[in-house]
Short mmCIF file of C-alpha atoms (C1' of nucleotides) and ligand atoms in Angstrom, two decimals:
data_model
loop_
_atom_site.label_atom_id
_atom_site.label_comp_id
_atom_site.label_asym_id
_atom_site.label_seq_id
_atom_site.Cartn_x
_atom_site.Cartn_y
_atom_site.Cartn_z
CA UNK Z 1 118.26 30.35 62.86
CA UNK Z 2 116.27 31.18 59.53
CA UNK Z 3 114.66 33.26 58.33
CA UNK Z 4 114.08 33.96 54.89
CA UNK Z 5 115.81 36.53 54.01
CA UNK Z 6 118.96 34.62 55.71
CA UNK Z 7 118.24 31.37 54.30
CA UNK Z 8 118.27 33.44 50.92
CA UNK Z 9 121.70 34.84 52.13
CA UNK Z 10 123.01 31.47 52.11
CA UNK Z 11 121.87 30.07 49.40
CA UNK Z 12 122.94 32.90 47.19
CA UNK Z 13 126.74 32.09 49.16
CA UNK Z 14 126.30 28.28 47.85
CA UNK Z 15 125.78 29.76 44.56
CA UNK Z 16 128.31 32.12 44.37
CA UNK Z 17 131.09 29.69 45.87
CA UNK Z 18 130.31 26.44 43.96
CA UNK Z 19 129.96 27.03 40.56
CA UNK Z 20 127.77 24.85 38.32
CA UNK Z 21 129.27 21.36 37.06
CA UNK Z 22 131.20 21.24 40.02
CA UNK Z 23 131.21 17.58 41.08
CA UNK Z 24 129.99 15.90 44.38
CA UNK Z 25 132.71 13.18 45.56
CA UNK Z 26 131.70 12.25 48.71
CA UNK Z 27 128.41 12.77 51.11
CA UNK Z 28 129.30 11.80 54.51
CA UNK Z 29 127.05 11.61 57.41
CA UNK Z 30 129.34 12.41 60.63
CA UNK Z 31 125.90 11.75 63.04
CA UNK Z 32 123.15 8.82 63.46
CA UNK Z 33 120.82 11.79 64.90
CA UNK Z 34 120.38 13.95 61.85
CA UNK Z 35 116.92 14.41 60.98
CA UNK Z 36 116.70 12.60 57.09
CA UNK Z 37 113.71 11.28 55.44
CA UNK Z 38 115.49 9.30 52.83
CA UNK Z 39 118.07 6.71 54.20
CA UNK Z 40 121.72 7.51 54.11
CA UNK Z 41 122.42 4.98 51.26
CA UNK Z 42 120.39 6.61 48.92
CA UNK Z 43 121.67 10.09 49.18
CA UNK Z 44 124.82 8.20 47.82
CA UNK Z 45 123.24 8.59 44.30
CA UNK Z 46 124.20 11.91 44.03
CA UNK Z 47 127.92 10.83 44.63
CA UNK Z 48 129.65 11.75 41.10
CA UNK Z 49 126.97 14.00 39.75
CA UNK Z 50 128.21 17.53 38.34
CA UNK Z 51 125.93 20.59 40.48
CA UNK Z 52 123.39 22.00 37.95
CA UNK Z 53 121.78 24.50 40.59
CA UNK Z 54 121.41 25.76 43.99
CA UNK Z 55 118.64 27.19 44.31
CA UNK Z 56 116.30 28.44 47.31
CA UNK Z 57 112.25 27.79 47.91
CA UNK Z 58 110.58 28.90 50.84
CA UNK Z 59 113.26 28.12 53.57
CA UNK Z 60 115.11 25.64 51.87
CA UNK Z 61 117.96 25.37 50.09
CA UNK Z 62 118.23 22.85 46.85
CA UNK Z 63 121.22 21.40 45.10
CA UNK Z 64 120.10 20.14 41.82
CA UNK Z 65 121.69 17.52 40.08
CA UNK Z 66 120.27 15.05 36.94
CA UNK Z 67 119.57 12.11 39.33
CA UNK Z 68 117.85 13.99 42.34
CA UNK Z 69 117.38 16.76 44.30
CA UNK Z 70 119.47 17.46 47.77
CA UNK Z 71 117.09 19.53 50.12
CA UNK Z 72 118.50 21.44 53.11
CA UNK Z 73 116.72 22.75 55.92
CA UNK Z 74 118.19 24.85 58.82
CA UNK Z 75 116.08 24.26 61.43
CA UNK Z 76 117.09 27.04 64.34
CA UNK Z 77 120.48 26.94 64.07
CA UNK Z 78 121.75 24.95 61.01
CA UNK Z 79 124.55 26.79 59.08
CA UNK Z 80 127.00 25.55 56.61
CA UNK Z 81 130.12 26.45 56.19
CA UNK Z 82 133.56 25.89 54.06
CA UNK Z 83 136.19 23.87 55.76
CA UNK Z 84 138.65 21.24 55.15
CA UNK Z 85 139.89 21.29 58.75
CA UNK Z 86 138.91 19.07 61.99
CA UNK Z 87 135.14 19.03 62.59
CA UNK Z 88 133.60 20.18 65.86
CA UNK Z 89 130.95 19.64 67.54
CA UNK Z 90 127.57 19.15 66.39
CA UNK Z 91 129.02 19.12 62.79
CA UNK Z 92 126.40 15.77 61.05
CA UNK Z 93 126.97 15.84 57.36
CA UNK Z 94 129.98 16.44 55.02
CA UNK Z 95 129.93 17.13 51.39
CA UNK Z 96 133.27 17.19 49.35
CA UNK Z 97 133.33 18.85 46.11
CA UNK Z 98 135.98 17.92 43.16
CA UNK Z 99 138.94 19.61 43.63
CA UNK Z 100 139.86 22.05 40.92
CA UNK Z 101 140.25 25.98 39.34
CA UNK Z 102 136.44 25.79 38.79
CA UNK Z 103 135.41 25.06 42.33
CA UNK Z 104 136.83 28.90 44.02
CA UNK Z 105 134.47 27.48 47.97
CA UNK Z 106 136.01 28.81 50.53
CA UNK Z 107 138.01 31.83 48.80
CA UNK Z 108 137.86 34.91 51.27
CA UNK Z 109 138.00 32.92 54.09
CA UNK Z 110 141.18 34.22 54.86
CA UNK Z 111 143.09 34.96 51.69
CA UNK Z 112 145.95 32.90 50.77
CA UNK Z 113 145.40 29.92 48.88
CA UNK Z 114 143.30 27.57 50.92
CA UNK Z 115 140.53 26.96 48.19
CA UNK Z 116 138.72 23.92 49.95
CA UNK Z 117 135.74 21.98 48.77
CA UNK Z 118 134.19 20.56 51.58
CA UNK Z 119 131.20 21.78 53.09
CA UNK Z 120 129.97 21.10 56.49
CA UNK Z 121 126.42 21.19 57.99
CA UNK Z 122 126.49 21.84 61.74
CA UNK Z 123 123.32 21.99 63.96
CA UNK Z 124 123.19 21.93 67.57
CA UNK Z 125 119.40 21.49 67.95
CA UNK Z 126 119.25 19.54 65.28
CA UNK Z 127 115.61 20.57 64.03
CA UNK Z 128 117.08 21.17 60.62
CA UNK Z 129 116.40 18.79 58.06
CA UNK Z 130 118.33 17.03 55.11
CA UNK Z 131 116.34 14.77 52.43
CA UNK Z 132 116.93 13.65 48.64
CA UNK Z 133 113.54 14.79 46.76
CA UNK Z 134 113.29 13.08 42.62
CA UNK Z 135 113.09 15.40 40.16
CA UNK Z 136 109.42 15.52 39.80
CA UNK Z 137 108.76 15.68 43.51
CA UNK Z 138 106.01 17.36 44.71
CA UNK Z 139 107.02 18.49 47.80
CA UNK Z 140 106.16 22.18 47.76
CA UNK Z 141 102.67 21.65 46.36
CA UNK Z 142 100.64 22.83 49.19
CA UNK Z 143 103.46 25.86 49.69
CA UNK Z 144 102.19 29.67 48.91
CA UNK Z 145 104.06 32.37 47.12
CA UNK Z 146 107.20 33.37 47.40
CA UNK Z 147 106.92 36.83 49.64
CA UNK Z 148 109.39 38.35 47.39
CA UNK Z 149 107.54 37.19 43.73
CA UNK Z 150 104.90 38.49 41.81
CA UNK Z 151 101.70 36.30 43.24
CA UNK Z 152 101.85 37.34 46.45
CA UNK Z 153 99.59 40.15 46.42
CA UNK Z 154 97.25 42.41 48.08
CA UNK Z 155 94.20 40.74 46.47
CA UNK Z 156 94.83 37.43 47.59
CA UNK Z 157 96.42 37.90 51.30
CA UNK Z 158 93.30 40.17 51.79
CA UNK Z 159 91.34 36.97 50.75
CA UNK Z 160 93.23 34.52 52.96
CA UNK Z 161 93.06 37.25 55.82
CA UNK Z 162 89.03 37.51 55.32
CA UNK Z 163 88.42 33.76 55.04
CA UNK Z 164 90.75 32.70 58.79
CA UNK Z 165 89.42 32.57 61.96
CA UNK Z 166 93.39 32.82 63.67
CA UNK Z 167 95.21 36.21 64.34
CA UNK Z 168 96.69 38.22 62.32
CA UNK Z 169 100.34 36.89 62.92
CA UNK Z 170 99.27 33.14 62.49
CA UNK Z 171 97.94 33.90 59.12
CA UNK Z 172 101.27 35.98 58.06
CA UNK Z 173 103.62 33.01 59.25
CA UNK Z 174 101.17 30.39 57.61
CA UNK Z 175 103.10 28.61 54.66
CA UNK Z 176 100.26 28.25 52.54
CA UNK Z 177 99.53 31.83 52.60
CA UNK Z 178 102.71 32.51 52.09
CA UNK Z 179 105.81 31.46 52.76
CA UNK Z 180 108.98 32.90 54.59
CA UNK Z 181 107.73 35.40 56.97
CA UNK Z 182 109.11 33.66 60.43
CA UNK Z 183 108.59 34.81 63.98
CA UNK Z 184 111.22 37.81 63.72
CA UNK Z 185 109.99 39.63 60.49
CA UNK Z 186 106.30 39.04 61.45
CA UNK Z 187 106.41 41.04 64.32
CA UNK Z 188 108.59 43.57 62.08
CA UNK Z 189 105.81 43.66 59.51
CA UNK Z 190 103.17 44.48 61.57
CA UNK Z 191 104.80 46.99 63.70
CA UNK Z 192 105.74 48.87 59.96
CA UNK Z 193 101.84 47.99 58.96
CA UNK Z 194 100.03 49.46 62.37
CA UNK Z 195 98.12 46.30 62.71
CA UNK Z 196 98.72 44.13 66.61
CA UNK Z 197 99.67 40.85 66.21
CA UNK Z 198 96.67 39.47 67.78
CA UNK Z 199 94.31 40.79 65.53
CA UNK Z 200 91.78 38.50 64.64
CA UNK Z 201 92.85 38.67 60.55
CA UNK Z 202 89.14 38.37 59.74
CA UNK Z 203 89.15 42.34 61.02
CA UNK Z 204 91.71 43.56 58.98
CA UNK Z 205 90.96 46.03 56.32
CA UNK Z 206 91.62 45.86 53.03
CA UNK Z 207 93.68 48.78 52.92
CA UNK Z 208 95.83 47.60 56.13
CA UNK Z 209 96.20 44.05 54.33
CA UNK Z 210 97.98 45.94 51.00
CA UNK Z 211 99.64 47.75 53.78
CA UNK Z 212 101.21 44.25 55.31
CA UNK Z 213 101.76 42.99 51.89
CA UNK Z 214 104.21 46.05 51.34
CA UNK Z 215 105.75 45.53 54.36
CA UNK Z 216 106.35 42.09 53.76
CA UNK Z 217 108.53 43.01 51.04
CA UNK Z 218 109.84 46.08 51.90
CA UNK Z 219 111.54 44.43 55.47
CA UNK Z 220 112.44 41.12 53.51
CA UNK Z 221 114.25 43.22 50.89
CA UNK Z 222 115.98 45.49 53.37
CA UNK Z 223 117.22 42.52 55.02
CA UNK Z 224 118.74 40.79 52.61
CA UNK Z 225 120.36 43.51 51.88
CA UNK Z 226 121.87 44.24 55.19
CA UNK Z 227 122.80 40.47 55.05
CA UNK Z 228 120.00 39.32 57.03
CA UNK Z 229 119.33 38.89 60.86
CA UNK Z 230 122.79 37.50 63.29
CA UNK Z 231 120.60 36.61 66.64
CA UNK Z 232 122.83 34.02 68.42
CA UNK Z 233 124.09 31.88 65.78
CA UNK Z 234 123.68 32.95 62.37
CA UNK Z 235 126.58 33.25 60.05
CA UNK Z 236 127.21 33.75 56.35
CA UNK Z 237 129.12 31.17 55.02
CA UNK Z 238 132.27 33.37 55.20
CA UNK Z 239 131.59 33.75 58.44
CA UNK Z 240 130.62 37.10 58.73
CA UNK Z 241 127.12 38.84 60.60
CA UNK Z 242 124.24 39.96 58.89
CA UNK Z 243 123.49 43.31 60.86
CA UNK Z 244 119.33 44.11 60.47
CA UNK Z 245 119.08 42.96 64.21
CA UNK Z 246 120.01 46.59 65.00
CA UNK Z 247 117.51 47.46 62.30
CA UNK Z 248 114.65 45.34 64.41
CA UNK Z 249 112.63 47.90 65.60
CA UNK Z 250 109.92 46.33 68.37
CA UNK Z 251 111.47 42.06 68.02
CA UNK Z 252 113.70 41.51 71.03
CA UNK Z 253 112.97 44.90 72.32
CA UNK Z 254 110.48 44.46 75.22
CA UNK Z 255 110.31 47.47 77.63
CA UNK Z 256 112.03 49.53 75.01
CA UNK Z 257 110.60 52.54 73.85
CA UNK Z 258 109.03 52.54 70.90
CA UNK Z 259 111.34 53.94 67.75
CA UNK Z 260 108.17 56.04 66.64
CA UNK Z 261 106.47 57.28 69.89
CA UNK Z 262 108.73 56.04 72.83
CA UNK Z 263 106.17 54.11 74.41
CA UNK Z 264 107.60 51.05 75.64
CA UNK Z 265 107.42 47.97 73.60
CA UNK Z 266 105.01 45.31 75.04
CA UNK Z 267 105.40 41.43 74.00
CA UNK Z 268 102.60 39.09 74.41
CA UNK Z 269 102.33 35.48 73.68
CA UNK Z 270 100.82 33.87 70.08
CA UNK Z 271 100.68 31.06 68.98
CA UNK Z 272 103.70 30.18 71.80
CA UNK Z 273 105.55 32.47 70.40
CA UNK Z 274 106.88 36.08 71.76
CA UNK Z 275 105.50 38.39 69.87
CA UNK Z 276 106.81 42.69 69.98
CA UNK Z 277 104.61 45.47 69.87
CA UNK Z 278 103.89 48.79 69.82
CA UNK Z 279 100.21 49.33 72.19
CA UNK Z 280 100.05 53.28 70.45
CA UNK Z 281 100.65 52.34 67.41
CA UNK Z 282 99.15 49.49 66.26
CA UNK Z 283 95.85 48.80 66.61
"C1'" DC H 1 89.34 20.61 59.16
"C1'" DA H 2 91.32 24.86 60.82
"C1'" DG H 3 93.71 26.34 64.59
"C1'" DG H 4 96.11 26.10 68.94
"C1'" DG H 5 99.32 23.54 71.98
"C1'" DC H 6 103.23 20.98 72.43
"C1'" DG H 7 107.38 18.34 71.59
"C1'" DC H 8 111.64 18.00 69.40
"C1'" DC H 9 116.93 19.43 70.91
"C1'" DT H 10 120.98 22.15 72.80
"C1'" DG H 11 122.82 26.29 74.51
"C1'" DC H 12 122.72 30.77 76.37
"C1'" DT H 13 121.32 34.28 79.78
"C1'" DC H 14 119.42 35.75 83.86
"C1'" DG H 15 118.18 35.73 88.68
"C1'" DC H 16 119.00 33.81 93.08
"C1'" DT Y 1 130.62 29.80 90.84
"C1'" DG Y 2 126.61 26.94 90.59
"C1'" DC Y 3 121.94 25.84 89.40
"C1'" DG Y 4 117.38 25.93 87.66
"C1'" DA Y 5 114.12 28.49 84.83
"C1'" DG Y 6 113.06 30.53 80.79
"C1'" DC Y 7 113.95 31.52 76.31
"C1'" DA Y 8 115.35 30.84 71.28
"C1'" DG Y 9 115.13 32.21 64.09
"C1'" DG Y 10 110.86 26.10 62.59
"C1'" DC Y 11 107.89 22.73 61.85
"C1'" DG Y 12 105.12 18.56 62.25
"C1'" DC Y 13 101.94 15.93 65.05
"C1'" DC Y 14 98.01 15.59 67.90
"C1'" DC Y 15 93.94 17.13 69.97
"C1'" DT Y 16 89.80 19.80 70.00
ZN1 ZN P 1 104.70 53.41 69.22
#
DNA sequence: CAGGGCGCCTGCTCGC
DNA sequence: TGCGAGCAGGCGCCCT
């Protein structure tokens, strides 16, 4: 369901919910089919140990304790959510949390008192992913810049860009160049930067590549702010929408006209992916 | 070895 | 109302 900007949504949720110290009592895996690199029983570690951080890189979402890391990835259509009541379906891991005035998860739900702890993953597809990394992991070694930080800049996406042989849209969804930029916000970015998605990136100025860069950020930002993208399934963990979708100007909008010159949108095929655009212009 | 194709899963929508 | 086809926010593997 993820993008960044709605992986970032959640993760700032997590933080906001589950303050730090707050203790894990109990991982439970409620599915044999979850997708886990490190066996169940090892997880288990983290059983007892006080939250230090939750933190987000790239798409995924950390919980940092002194004896390990707990990574989260949503897949398409992994959300987590606050509830203590009956599970349903397609729910395949539990956390509880220590019960307590520190730990506020779940407040807002509804009101009244119902402060609950426990924290559900639920993922239909199941292409989300759940792993324990060490502390001196090295998973996101071969992971570019964050879209939103300080080395992601003109100079060196005009250098990637220059050096590929793919299109335009490959290279901006490539995690090494960097990271974040999913199917949605691509076609977002280069709608906002003129450029077609099946540009070779090799032909793309260096102007047009600052141009992308800016773009990058500028829809990223705006999205987060409008609390991110709700296409089928996605949900903050209080439940409610993010509402950019009605700020996507070509993505899902095929035979629409065009916000800037009402020609109607076209989408075309990359990469097996749909992919929105604007024939007049972007070129 | 970079890049494209495909599989992994379930659920929803659309056309007949 | 039922049914099959096509589609979906990601990513890793395999082939060229
Ligand atoms: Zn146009």
């Amino acid at each position: 369901m993820p993008e960044l900007p709605e992986v970032e949504i959640v993760s700032r949720q997590l933080r906001e919910n589950i303050p730090r110290g707050t203790r894990i009592t109990e991982i439970e895996f409620l599915t044999p089919a979850l997708r886990t690199v490190v066996d169940k029983a090892t997880i288990q570690r983290l059983v007892g140990e006080p939250l230090e951080a939750i933190s987000r890189r790239a798409k995924y979402i950390l919980f940092h304790t002194r004896r390990g890391i707990l990574l989260s990835h949503l897949g398409m259509t992994g959300t987590w959510r606050f509830d203590d009541g009956p599970l349903i379906k397609h729910d395949h891991l539990r956390i509880y949390f220590a019960a307590g005035p520190s730990c506020v998860g779940g407040k807002g739900a509804k009101g009244a008192k119902a402060a609950t702890c426990t924290l559900i993953y639920n993922d239909p597809r199941r292409f989300g992913q759940v792993a324990l990394l060490d502390l001196d992991h090295q998973r996101f070694a071969d992971l570019g810049p964050e879209p939103l930080g300080p080395d992601f800049s003109g100079a060196s996406f005009y250098e990637d860009c220059r050096r590929s042989k793919a299109t335009i849209k490959a290279v901006l969804m490539n995690p090494t160049v960097v990271v974040g930029v999913g199917n949605i916000y691509a076609s977002e970015v280069l709608f906002r930067s003129h450029v077609r998605p099946g540009r070779r990136a090799n032909r793309v100025s260096k102007k047009e590549s600052a141009l992308i860069v800016d773009s990058v950020r500028k829809v990223l930002s705006e999205a987060i702010a409008a609390g991110g993208s709700s296409i089928r399934n996605f949900r903050g963990l209080d439940s409610a929408q993010g509402h950019f979708q009605k700020r996507h100007r070509v993505y899902g909008r095929e035979g629409e006209p065009c916000p800037t010159c009402a020609e109607p949108i076209r989408r075309t095929v990359l990469a097996g992916r749909g992919s929105f655009w604007c024939g007049h212009c972007q070129k």
